[in-house]
Amino acid sequence: MSCLSWSSLTVLAGVLSVRVAAWNSTYYNPVIPGFHPDPSCIFVPEEDNTFFCASSSFNAFPGIPIHASKDLMHWRLISNVLNRPEQLPTLAITNGSTSGIWGSAIRYREGTFYVLTTLVFDDQPETNNSRWDNMVFTSVDPYASGAWSQPVHFNFTGYDTSPFWDADGTVYVTGSHPWEVTPGITQTTLDLATGAVGAGYQYVWNGTGGEAPEGPHIYPRDGYYYLMIAEGGTGLNHMETIARARAVGGPYEANPANPILTNANTSEYFQTVGHADLFQDAEGSWWGVALSTRSGPEYTVFPMGRETVLFPVTWEEGEWPVLQPVRGEMSGWQLPPTNVDVPGEGPFTNEPDYLTFSPGSTLPIHLVHWRLPINASYTVSPPGYPNTLRLLPSKLNLTAYDGNYAGPGGQTLIARRQMDTLFTYGVNMDFAPGAEEEEAGVTVFLTQNHHIDLGMVLLPYTNASTNMTVLTPCFRFRSASYIAVPPTTVTPVPTAWLDRTLHWEIKAFNITHYSFAAGPADAYSQMQTFGYGLAADVSWGFTGTLVGIYATSNGGEGTAPAYFSEWTYVGQGQYRD
Ligand SMILES: *[C@@H]1O[C@H](CO)[C@@H](O)[C@H](O)[C@H]1NC(C)=O
Ligand SMILES: *[C@@H]1O[C@H](CO)[C@@H](O)[C@H](O)[C@H]1NC(C)=O
Ligand SMILES: *[C@@H]1O[C@H](CO)[C@@H](O)[C@H](O)[C@H]1NC(C)=O
Ligand SMILES: *[C@@H]1O[C@H](CO)[C@@H](O)[C@H](O)[C@H]1NC(C)=O
Ligand SMILES: *[C@@H]1O[C@H](CO)[C@@H](O)[C@H](O)[C@H]1NC(C)=O
Ligand SMILES: *[C@@H]1O[C@H](CO)[C@@H](O)[C@H](O)[C@H]1NC(C)=O
Ligand SMILES: *[C@@H]1O[C@H](CO)[C@@H](O)[C@H](O)[C@H]1NC(C)=O
Ligand SMILES: *[C@@H]1O[C@H](CO)[C@@H](O)[C@H](O)[C@H]1NC(C)=O
Ligand SMILES: *[C@@H]1O[C@H](CO)[C@@H](O)[C@H](O)[C@H]1NC(C)=O
Ligand SMILES: *[C@@H]1O[C@H](CO)[C@@H](O)[C@H](O)[C@H]1NC(C)=O
Ligand SMILES: *[C@@H]1O[C@H](CO)[C@@H](O)[C@H](O)[C@H]1NC(C)=O
């Protein structure tokens, strides 16, 4: 496998001692499955030897999830950096299904956690030159969403901004200058407290010639500044490259062995590997994280989008780091002992959902909306309806105006990430639509242009036996996607099911198909499947699928509430090759 003798490697620990770490672990990727792209991770000995990761959230709110682990295997969602609309009101008006919060960098310094990130406004640079809003969030308690600060905005033309504290205390921010201007990695100084940046910026490295040099991080080591970046774009040509310099501003000399990490031009199931970050564990062993899609080189079925993968790294003194290629089954350094004693507000990534929306409870922090929610549209256990979540319809449906924009009026959607290749999602619903096109139901949602829905909707329906057209509650199954979608089907709700609580179910029953079913909640034996969605229809772009519920009047005036209860999500298997 390698000419190096792993077991005899000597690694300089973060602390002063020299240790020999064993290379004897086996573990499985992705370590943080589902829509968790652009990972940035750190190890913080001062916080009880804990690893922390941040990932991108695009238009999802709450956003910038922080996961923590003590053993690198069990990751808990401990907080969301972006958790109060007041922190970033402009998230309500992003234009573009892949706009919103892009890559984040998390770093720790003297008791404070820093997260730098970028809010991106639209897909059309020519229509908006002020589309990059860079900012710093801080917290001294990463386990509590509410402890994350208001952002301090700073002027940086670009994205993927990452901070670096030089030995003299100067803070540099290094980021990606956008492709529509002149691509390259640029740098300036940054006052993290005020957002003041230095006069102008300089290009420090333009990479090895791959498209979209981005995701830079700087690591000081052995008298060098190592600058690691992603190139090739976040698709099949994605790769990680590295350069080093004796001064933080360069000149940077590229590693002759670049790229140091890629699955491009392979037949691996894990593709698009890149956008990495490196850190050391308590034993001094180096590890890295990156994003990857479980897509194979075909790159057509990857509904969970870009997920967080972990790989071991060897980095000998004075040498370039060597990153192990990403696979589903990995071997690497001895892992920290299993430890799930991690505080925090959210679930571990492998926990199923059993949500009852009990009176007095709040919505779990792993449920998200698309852009900022209208609070009144989501009520836990409203008067007279204990143990339900009441949704009020948005005028806009999940596609909204043009599949890109929705604006501050919002879209009523609440969902969780799909985090398993195979899963069953279930929820009960009481809903009596009163106006034409009033609709509520369940969805697999990737973006406004890519979603698969099964809803109950009031539609004019011609009864074949009477030949009369009347407004009738119907099941409507339909998909939106850039590629061909299965035909929309409309089926009247059986009369015997009206005024009863219905159970709804979405199942990823194999890797390419979802089934959408419904039936009386007190008679599962009558459940019927109303449509089969294609995972390929929700495999695209930068985000990953969400699974959840929605309510809309489809542009009409309907206001009928939908009451949801007994929300479950159970993972039933991960495909790793
Ligand atoms: C790996 O090696 C270490 C040190 O020898 C040992 O303590 C640990 O149990 C080993 N782990 C496995 C999975 O073999
Ligand atoms: C909605 O609720 C959140 C969380 O409680 C709060 O921060 C926000 O101010 C509320 N928004 C409005 C418009 O009331
Ligand atoms: C959103 O962007 C699209 C182009 O992608 C444009 O046609 C539309 O006018 C924009 N909408 C708003 C509200 O800015
Ligand atoms: C660009 O986006 C900003 C932030 O949303 C907005 O204030 C500004 O009006 C937009 N400009 C154009 C030309 O769309
Ligand atoms: C932001 O920085 C750019 C590049 O240094 C500069 O041209 C621009 O004037 C700055 N904008 C503001 C608002 O300071
Ligand atoms: C990177 O590209 C920019 C724009 O073409 C150029 O101005 C700069 O000199 C290049 N920088 C380096 C370090 O190569
Ligand atoms: C993959 O192969 C293509 C075509 O030969 C080449 O252009 C590209 O550089 C390769 N990518 C990597 C990361 O090796
Ligand atoms: C169609 O009409 C028949 C006869 O009146 C009735 O029994 C049936 O329930 C109607 N179907 C629907 C879907 O309304
Ligand atoms: C249903 O009504 C339409 C319009 O009145 C008529 O053209 C059609 O023949 C009728 N069909 C049946 C099966 O009665
Ligand atoms: C998944 O099931 C569907 C429907 O039965 C079938 O058409 C498809 O080929 C299956 N996909 C795989 C990968 O087996
Ligand atoms: C969304 O709503 C618009 C009207 O607001 C409607 O034209 C469109 O068909 C709906 N599409 C989907 C996929 O929900």
Coordinates of C-alpha atoms and ligand atoms in Angstrom, one line a residue, residues 509-513 532, ligand 10:
F509 CA -35.8 2.1 -0.6
N510 CA -32.9 1.8 -3.0
I511 CA -30.2 4.2 -4.1
T512 CA -31.9 5.6 -7.1
H513 CA -35.6 5.8 -6.0
Y532 CA -41.6 7.2 -7.1
Ligands
LIG10 C1 -34.7 0.9 -7.5 O1 -36.1 0.5 -7.6 C2 -36.7 0.9 -8.8 C3 -38.2 0.6 -8.7 O2 -38.3 -0.7 -8.4 C4 -36.0 0.2 -10.0 O3 -36.6 0.7 -11.2 C5 -34.5 0.6 -9.9 O4 -33.8 -0.1 -10.9 C6 -33.9 0.3 -8.6 N1 -32.6 0.8 -8.5 C7 -31.5 0.0 -8.2 C8 -30.2 0.7 -8.2 O5 -31.6 -1.2 -8.0

